[in-house]
Amino acid sequence: MILLQQSRKILATFLLIGVLMITTACGSTSTMSQVNRSTTPSTIGRDVTYAELERGNTPGGQTFGNWVVQASQGLVQDAFVRDNNKLGVVISPKVRPNEVRPLAKSLVQGFHKNFPKQDLKVLIYAPDKQLILTTEYDTQTNQVKYT
């Protein structure tokens, strides 16, 4: 029974990685890549909820943050994007420790597709909101660094 559960979790992780890679490769990036980095919402309407505000401090960031949570199929509980170059995600308890790094790599690849030409940082938080992994993408070297 435990083997079946572990297999299912591993399969779900690889499925998420595949979905993130395919969706970002095939998706339209024109609206997100054209967003000005310095643009912040000047006013917050009454119809914007707190959760929506926290997903991103730019329209493109908010859209990407919402997409990450929806596309993750329960592996990501929450996500936020700041200044179109920093993505923070809170993973669910379903994600095993050995699945965190592949998930972070997939997220940084998708993040780079949507926000090209800038150094990026992906912060992975445990379900208890403790930082467990930082992934940095350097555009000059095209290298991913884990800390």
CSV table of C-alpha atoms in Angstrom, one decimal:
chain,number,residue,atom,x,y,z
A,1,MET,CA,0.0,0.0,0.0
A,2,ILE,CA,2.8,2.4,0.9
A,3,LEU,CA,4.6,1.6,-2.4
A,4,LEU,CA,1.4,2.5,-4.3
A,5,GLN,CA,1.1,5.8,-2.5
A,6,GLN,CA,4.7,6.7,-3.1
A,7,SER,CA,4.4,5.8,-6.7
A,8,ARG,CA,1.3,7.9,-7.0
A,9,LYS,CA,3.1,10.9,-5.5
A,10,ILE,CA,6.1,10.5,-7.7
A,11,LEU,CA,3.8,10.2,-10.8
A,12,ALA,CA,1.9,13.3,-9.7
A,13,THR,CA,5.2,15.3,-9.4
A,14,PHE,CA,6.4,14.3,-12.8
A,15,LEU,CA,3.0,15.0,-14.3
A,16,LEU,CA,3.2,18.5,-12.7
A,17,ILE,CA,6.6,19.0,-14.2
A,18,GLY,CA,5.4,17.9,-17.6
A,19,VAL,CA,2.3,20.2,-17.4
A,20,LEU,CA,4.4,23.2,-16.4
A,21,MET,CA,6.9,22.6,-19.1
A,22,ILE,CA,4.3,22.0,-21.9
A,23,THR,CA,2.0,24.8,-20.8
A,24,THR,CA,4.7,27.4,-20.5
A,25,ALA,CA,6.2,26.3,-23.8
A,26,CYS,CA,2.9,26.3,-25.7
A,27,GLY,CA,1.2,29.1,-23.8
A,28,SER,CA,1.0,32.7,-24.9
A,29,THR,CA,3.6,34.8,-23.2
A,30,SER,CA,2.8,38.0,-25.0
A,31,THR,CA,0.7,39.5,-22.3
A,32,MET,CA,3.0,38.6,-19.4
A,33,SER,CA,6.3,39.5,-21.1
A,34,GLN,CA,5.0,42.9,-22.1
A,35,VAL,CA,4.2,43.9,-18.5
A,36,ASN,CA,6.3,46.7,-17.2
A,37,ARG,CA,8.3,45.7,-14.2
A,38,SER,CA,7.7,48.9,-12.4
A,39,THR,CA,4.0,48.8,-12.9
A,40,THR,CA,2.2,48.2,-9.6
A,41,PRO,CA,-1.6,48.4,-9.0
A,42,SER,CA,-2.2,52.0,-8.1
A,43,THR,CA,-5.6,51.3,-6.6
A,44,ILE,CA,-7.2,48.2,-5.3
A,45,GLY,CA,-10.8,47.8,-6.0
A,46,ARG,CA,-13.3,46.5,-3.6
A,47,ASP,CA,-13.8,43.4,-5.7
A,48,VAL,CA,-10.2,42.3,-5.3
A,49,THR,CA,-9.7,39.8,-2.5
A,50,TYR,CA,-6.7,39.6,-0.2
A,51,ALA,CA,-5.6,36.3,-1.7
A,52,GLU,CA,-5.6,37.8,-5.2
A,53,LEU,CA,-3.6,40.7,-4.1
A,54,GLU,CA,-1.0,38.5,-2.5
A,55,ARG,CA,-0.4,36.4,-5.6
A,56,GLY,CA,1.5,39.2,-7.4
A,57,ASN,CA,2.3,42.9,-7.2
A,58,THR,CA,2.0,43.3,-10.9
A,59,PRO,CA,-0.8,42.1,-13.2
A,60,GLY,CA,1.5,39.6,-15.0
A,61,GLY,CA,2.9,38.4,-11.7
A,62,GLN,CA,-0.6,37.9,-10.3
A,63,THR,CA,-1.7,36.0,-13.4
A,64,PHE,CA,1.4,33.7,-13.2
A,65,GLY,CA,0.9,33.1,-9.5
A,66,ASN,CA,-2.7,32.1,-10.0
A,67,TRP,CA,-1.7,29.8,-12.8
A,68,VAL,CA,1.0,28.1,-10.8
A,69,VAL,CA,-1.5,27.2,-8.0
A,70,GLN,CA,-4.2,26.0,-10.5
A,71,ALA,CA,-1.8,24.0,-12.7
A,72,SER,CA,0.0,22.3,-9.8
A,73,GLN,CA,-2.9,19.9,-9.2
A,74,GLY,CA,-2.6,20.3,-5.4
A,75,LEU,CA,1.2,20.2,-5.1
A,76,VAL,CA,1.4,23.9,-4.6
A,77,GLN,CA,-0.8,25.4,-1.9
A,78,ASP,CA,0.1,29.1,-2.5
A,79,ALA,CA,2.3,31.2,-4.8
A,80,PHE,CA,3.3,34.8,-5.0
A,81,VAL,CA,5.3,36.8,-7.6
A,82,ARG,CA,7.1,40.0,-6.7
A,83,ASP,CA,8.5,42.5,-9.2
A,84,ASN,CA,8.3,39.8,-12.0
A,85,ASN,CA,11.6,38.2,-10.9
A,86,LYS,CA,10.8,36.5,-7.6
A,87,LEU,CA,8.5,33.5,-7.2
A,88,GLY,CA,7.6,32.0,-3.9
A,89,VAL,CA,5.6,28.8,-3.5
A,90,VAL,CA,4.3,27.0,-0.6
A,91,ILE,CA,4.3,23.3,-1.3
A,92,SER,CA,1.7,20.8,0.0
A,93,PRO,CA,2.5,17.9,2.3
A,94,LYS,CA,2.1,15.7,-0.8
A,95,VAL,CA,5.5,16.7,-2.1
A,96,ARG,CA,8.2,14.4,-0.9
A,97,PRO,CA,11.7,15.8,0.0
A,98,ASN,CA,13.3,14.2,-3.0
A,99,GLU,CA,10.7,15.8,-5.3
A,100,VAL,CA,11.4,19.4,-4.2
A,101,ARG,CA,14.4,20.1,-6.4
A,102,PRO,CA,12.8,18.8,-9.7
A,103,LEU,CA,9.7,20.9,-8.9
A,104,ALA,CA,11.8,24.0,-8.3
A,105,LYS,CA,13.6,23.4,-11.6
A,106,SER,CA,10.3,23.1,-13.4
A,107,LEU,CA,9.0,26.3,-11.8
A,108,VAL,CA,12.1,28.3,-12.6
A,109,GLN,CA,11.9,27.1,-16.3
A,110,GLY,CA,8.3,28.2,-16.5
A,111,PHE,CA,9.0,31.4,-14.7
A,112,HIS,CA,11.8,32.2,-17.2
A,113,LYS,CA,9.6,31.5,-20.2
A,114,ASN,CA,7.1,34.1,-18.9
A,115,PHE,CA,9.6,36.7,-17.6
A,116,PRO,CA,12.6,36.4,-19.9
A,117,LYS,CA,15.8,38.6,-19.9
A,118,GLN,CA,16.2,38.9,-16.2
A,119,ASP,CA,17.7,37.0,-13.3
A,120,LEU,CA,15.0,35.1,-11.4
A,121,LYS,CA,14.6,33.6,-8.0
A,122,VAL,CA,12.3,30.8,-6.9
A,123,LEU,CA,11.7,30.3,-3.2
A,124,ILE,CA,10.2,27.0,-2.1
A,125,TYR,CA,8.5,27.0,1.3
A,126,ALA,CA,7.4,23.9,3.3
A,127,PRO,CA,3.7,23.7,4.3
A,128,ASP,CA,4.6,25.3,7.6
A,129,LYS,CA,5.9,28.4,5.6
A,130,GLN,CA,9.6,27.6,6.4
A,131,LEU,CA,12.0,28.3,3.6
A,132,ILE,CA,13.5,25.0,2.4
A,133,LEU,CA,15.1,25.8,-1.0
A,134,THR,CA,16.1,28.8,-3.0
A,135,THR,CA,16.6,28.4,-6.8
A,136,GLU,CA,18.3,31.2,-8.7
A,137,TYR,CA,18.5,31.5,-12.5
A,138,ASP,CA,21.3,33.6,-14.0
A,139,THR,CA,20.4,34.9,-17.5
A,140,GLN,CA,24.0,35.6,-18.5
A,141,THR,CA,25.2,32.0,-17.8
A,142,ASN,CA,21.8,30.3,-18.2
A,143,GLN,CA,22.7,28.4,-15.0
A,144,VAL,CA,20.4,27.3,-12.2
A,145,LYS,CA,21.8,27.5,-8.7
A,146,TYR,CA,20.3,25.8,-5.6
A,147,THR,CA,20.8,27.0,-2.1
